[in-house]
């Protein structure tokens, strides 16, 4: 396979009021194509599975909305745009698109922390917060494909603004991007914190989080405690409602928050009560879970 030279953005059916958004959607599609080439192209390949953050409609191949991807604040027909750019693709090449956390859950169910389990909630902590539901041994998709979107359930009515436009959502308390905004807001309000003092104008990296938490930085510790409370509230309600005995926590930000975060979530979950606190387990497949799950989308 060869990736064609990117055609002018306006030829693509990615419509946006802002040219910046168009360029960004185009940049992500070009990256997808570069990855396909780097992995050896499509010769001898049955299909390509793609997992994306956000609200994803797998049956139309569209990312409906992904607030943490610039350029995806409106529907992007991702599979169609990728297919048009694949040259020499074999006949019958299947393309599949799914939500990234559903893909993670699918992979963990096939060969990871959910192997042999039939009912569980998966929470992925990253730039945002994603969720997936395993019910009766199947990933629950919902009629619009949006089931399991734990990041946008309300944990504090009228609370912090969320990237989706809502308020008080879980993601606003646990998502890495939201915590960075909140740390900078507290710093501007006069609280000193290593999170901002070490990072400066750059992104607050995992190593900065490690150093701030390790040094007992009060803002970092407060944010982690508030994050644990928010997760316990959201997870507690979901597990009570759906009788879920198991919660798997994954995503790249989970190890940064670390064992004290997990211990605090467990403590608060047992305080909440309900139908009995679910067991907490760490995801087993790490960063590759999304890619493995995406491949499984094609294998179905
Ligand atoms: Zn939200």
XYZ file of C-alpha atoms and ligand atoms in Angstrom:
301
model
C 0.000 0.000 0.000
C 1.071 3.538 -0.583
C -0.373 6.503 1.188
C -1.244 9.123 -1.381
C 0.006 12.613 -0.965
C -2.595 14.286 1.221
C -5.112 16.003 -1.000
C -6.275 19.520 -0.199
C -8.334 19.468 2.919
C -11.389 21.049 1.299
C -11.772 17.986 -0.962
C -12.529 15.924 2.092
C -15.994 15.870 3.607
C -14.637 17.185 6.888
C -16.525 20.384 7.333
C -15.698 22.881 9.978
C -16.161 26.515 10.763
C -12.511 26.721 11.636
C -9.695 25.939 9.241
C -7.591 24.878 12.223
C -10.041 22.106 12.980
C -9.970 20.920 9.376
C -6.199 20.786 9.385
C -6.195 18.855 12.619
C -8.655 16.171 11.452
C -6.568 15.868 8.302
C -3.392 15.560 10.381
C -4.855 12.673 12.366
C -5.967 10.866 9.195
C -2.477 11.295 7.729
C -1.016 9.843 10.912
C -3.332 6.825 10.641
C -2.102 6.265 7.080
C 1.541 6.592 8.116
C 0.976 3.965 10.813
C -0.610 1.606 8.274
C 2.435 1.994 6.012
C 4.872 1.562 8.895
C 3.132 -1.661 9.933
C 3.707 -3.088 6.450
C 0.705 -1.881 4.470
C -2.414 -3.807 3.540
C -0.994 -6.642 1.415
C -2.133 -9.940 2.894
C -4.164 -8.142 5.525
C -7.833 -9.003 6.131
C -8.740 -5.695 7.648
C -7.798 -2.618 9.605
C -9.340 -1.804 12.949
C -9.187 1.717 14.334
C -10.043 2.691 17.893
C -10.790 6.348 18.604
C -11.523 8.352 21.695
C -14.951 9.958 21.954
C -18.440 9.085 20.772
C -18.011 6.651 17.914
C -20.618 5.200 15.553
C -19.051 1.962 14.335
C -21.842 1.143 11.898
C -21.293 4.370 9.918
C -17.542 4.532 10.569
C -17.924 7.996 12.043
C -16.328 9.666 15.038
C -19.402 11.605 16.133
C -17.608 13.785 18.643
C -14.267 13.607 20.433
C -13.805 16.665 22.616
C -10.155 15.834 23.386
C -9.172 15.658 19.702
C -8.955 19.067 18.080
C -10.924 18.951 14.836
C -13.267 16.238 16.078
C -15.807 18.528 17.753
C -18.232 17.507 15.003
C -18.777 14.272 13.061
C -15.766 13.043 11.057
C -16.403 10.081 8.676
C -13.039 8.592 9.587
C -13.291 5.198 7.863
C -14.421 6.713 4.568
C -11.585 9.252 4.664
C -9.015 6.520 5.403
C -10.411 4.179 2.708
C -10.213 6.899 0.057
C -6.547 7.375 0.796
C -5.557 3.696 0.668
C -4.029 2.775 -2.671
C -3.747 -0.822 -3.866
C -5.841 -2.065 -0.968
C -6.875 -5.689 -1.573
C -10.491 -6.353 -2.548
C -12.602 -7.074 0.464
C -10.285 -5.265 2.881
C -12.459 -4.686 5.944
C -12.247 -1.461 7.895
C -13.716 -1.213 11.372
C -14.000 1.643 13.840
C -14.761 1.514 17.533
C -14.468 3.533 20.715
C -11.000 3.257 22.255
C -12.127 2.121 25.712
C -14.555 -0.421 24.261
C -11.577 -1.724 22.278
C -9.466 -1.824 25.444
C -12.218 -3.775 27.202
C -12.523 -6.176 24.264
C -8.776 -6.866 24.424
C -8.736 -7.260 28.214
C -11.688 -9.676 27.930
C -9.908 -11.740 25.264
C -6.511 -12.039 26.947
C -6.147 -9.702 29.911
C -7.668 -8.591 33.188
C -11.226 -9.472 32.093
C -10.483 -12.956 30.797
C -13.221 -15.314 31.970
C -15.296 -12.471 33.464
C -18.853 -11.735 32.379
C -19.730 -8.461 34.121
C -17.447 -5.508 34.757
C -16.905 -1.818 34.329
C -13.728 -0.582 32.656
C -12.494 2.914 33.451
C -9.667 4.381 31.381
C -7.882 7.413 32.809
C -6.045 9.456 30.198
C -6.316 12.945 28.735
C -10.013 12.397 29.337
C -11.885 9.584 31.037
C -13.446 6.736 29.096
C -15.535 3.804 30.193
C -16.804 0.500 28.885
C -19.365 -1.976 30.147
C -19.016 -5.731 29.987
C -22.472 -7.207 30.648
C -23.357 -10.896 30.367
C -20.037 -11.481 28.627
C -20.581 -8.868 25.908
C -19.416 -5.292 25.513
C -22.550 -3.187 25.861
C -22.636 -0.767 22.944
C -26.076 0.815 23.350
C -28.423 1.760 20.472
C -26.190 4.680 19.444
C -22.903 3.052 20.423
C -22.387 5.409 23.346
C -22.843 3.033 26.303
C -20.269 3.161 29.081
C -19.349 6.844 28.703
C -18.515 7.128 32.372
C -16.404 10.271 31.885
C -19.515 12.371 31.369
C -21.672 11.244 34.245
C -22.224 13.930 36.878
C -20.261 13.545 40.101
C -20.720 17.144 41.338
C -23.922 18.894 40.136
C -22.948 22.343 38.835
C -19.251 21.567 39.405
C -16.123 22.154 37.325
C -16.629 22.771 33.596
C -16.044 19.711 31.408
C -14.447 19.777 27.961
C -17.768 18.590 26.499
C -19.555 21.761 27.611
C -21.245 20.190 30.633
C -20.482 20.743 34.311
C -19.455 18.470 37.166
C -18.638 15.484 34.973
C -16.188 12.815 36.132
C -13.702 13.787 33.416
C -13.440 17.302 34.864
C -12.080 15.769 38.109
C -9.900 12.933 36.838
C -8.951 13.616 33.212
C -5.340 14.645 32.842
C -6.202 17.733 30.769
C -8.802 18.908 33.292
C -6.453 18.369 36.244
C -3.788 20.435 34.517
C -6.267 23.289 34.007
C -7.337 23.040 37.651
C -3.732 23.018 38.922
C -2.972 26.150 36.905
C -6.159 27.817 38.141
C -5.197 27.175 41.798
C -1.683 28.453 41.091
C -3.088 31.669 39.623
C -5.247 31.986 42.731
C -2.092 32.105 44.823
C -1.402 28.521 45.854
C 2.150 27.457 45.171
C 2.461 24.063 43.527
C 5.339 22.111 42.021
C 2.970 20.979 39.269
C 3.111 24.446 37.709
C 6.505 25.545 39.025
C 8.291 22.518 37.509
C 6.275 22.397 34.286
C 6.331 26.122 33.529
C 4.517 26.733 30.259
C 4.990 23.133 29.145
C 2.519 20.314 29.684
C 2.491 18.887 33.200
C 4.251 15.616 32.404
C 4.029 12.303 34.239
C 7.462 12.916 35.788
C 6.311 16.310 37.093
C 3.264 14.621 38.635
C 5.565 11.982 40.173
C 7.880 14.589 41.676
C 5.035 16.750 43.009
C 3.173 13.814 44.570
C 6.416 12.350 45.925
C 7.304 15.691 47.542
C 3.900 15.913 49.230
C 2.799 18.925 47.173
C -0.519 19.997 48.708
C -2.252 20.932 45.441
C -1.210 17.659 43.774
C -2.371 15.641 46.785
C -5.683 17.540 46.938
C -6.313 16.979 43.227
C -5.559 13.263 43.596
C -7.870 12.918 46.579
C -10.669 14.776 44.743
C -10.072 12.531 41.716
C -10.403 9.410 43.868
C -13.648 10.723 45.376
C -15.069 11.443 41.917
C -14.131 7.982 40.630
C -15.589 6.300 43.724
C -18.890 8.186 43.269
C -19.192 7.338 39.567
C -18.032 3.736 39.915
C -20.140 3.182 43.030
C -23.313 4.313 41.267
C -22.624 2.283 38.141
C -21.794 -0.873 40.082
C -24.858 -0.533 42.298
C -27.144 0.111 39.342
C -25.824 -2.754 37.241
C -24.699 -5.228 39.933
C -21.087 -5.108 38.766
C -18.672 -7.168 40.886
C -15.503 -5.975 39.140
C -13.974 -2.680 38.011
C -10.847 -2.595 35.863
C -8.861 0.639 35.905
C -6.545 1.328 32.990
C -5.239 4.161 30.858
C -1.909 5.963 30.860
C -2.764 8.341 33.706
C -3.699 5.575 36.186
C -0.072 4.632 37.016
C 0.731 8.337 37.532
C -1.981 8.640 40.183
C -0.586 5.380 41.551
C -1.407 2.977 44.325
C -2.485 5.661 46.878
C -5.190 6.743 44.416
C -6.418 3.193 43.995
C -6.371 2.555 47.753
C -8.417 5.718 48.327
C -10.961 4.708 45.657
C -11.291 1.295 47.330
C -11.719 2.885 50.771
C -14.433 5.246 49.564
C -16.193 2.516 47.587
C -16.484 0.389 50.717
C -17.878 3.447 52.567
C -20.497 4.044 49.866
C -21.952 0.595 50.416
C -24.823 -0.198 48.083
C -24.941 -3.724 46.726
C -21.409 -4.419 47.940
C -18.211 -2.731 46.824
C -16.848 -4.074 43.549
C -13.349 -5.511 43.341
C -10.804 -3.153 41.754
C -8.262 -4.594 39.334
C -5.600 -2.976 37.137
C -5.703 -3.407 33.361
C -3.185 -6.019 32.222
C -2.331 -5.137 28.634
C -1.063 -1.581 29.039
C -0.783 0.760 26.081
C -1.302 -2.035 23.542
C -4.823 -2.882 24.707
C -6.479 -0.340 22.410
C -4.617 -1.603 19.349
C -5.312 -5.267 20.182
C -8.997 -4.436 20.701
C -9.122 -2.538 17.416
C -7.732 -5.591 15.601
C -10.371 -7.734 17.314
C -13.058 -5.426 15.851
C -12.046 -6.675 12.414
C -11.696 -10.284 13.540
C -15.283 -10.457 14.777
Zn -18.376 16.052 29.992
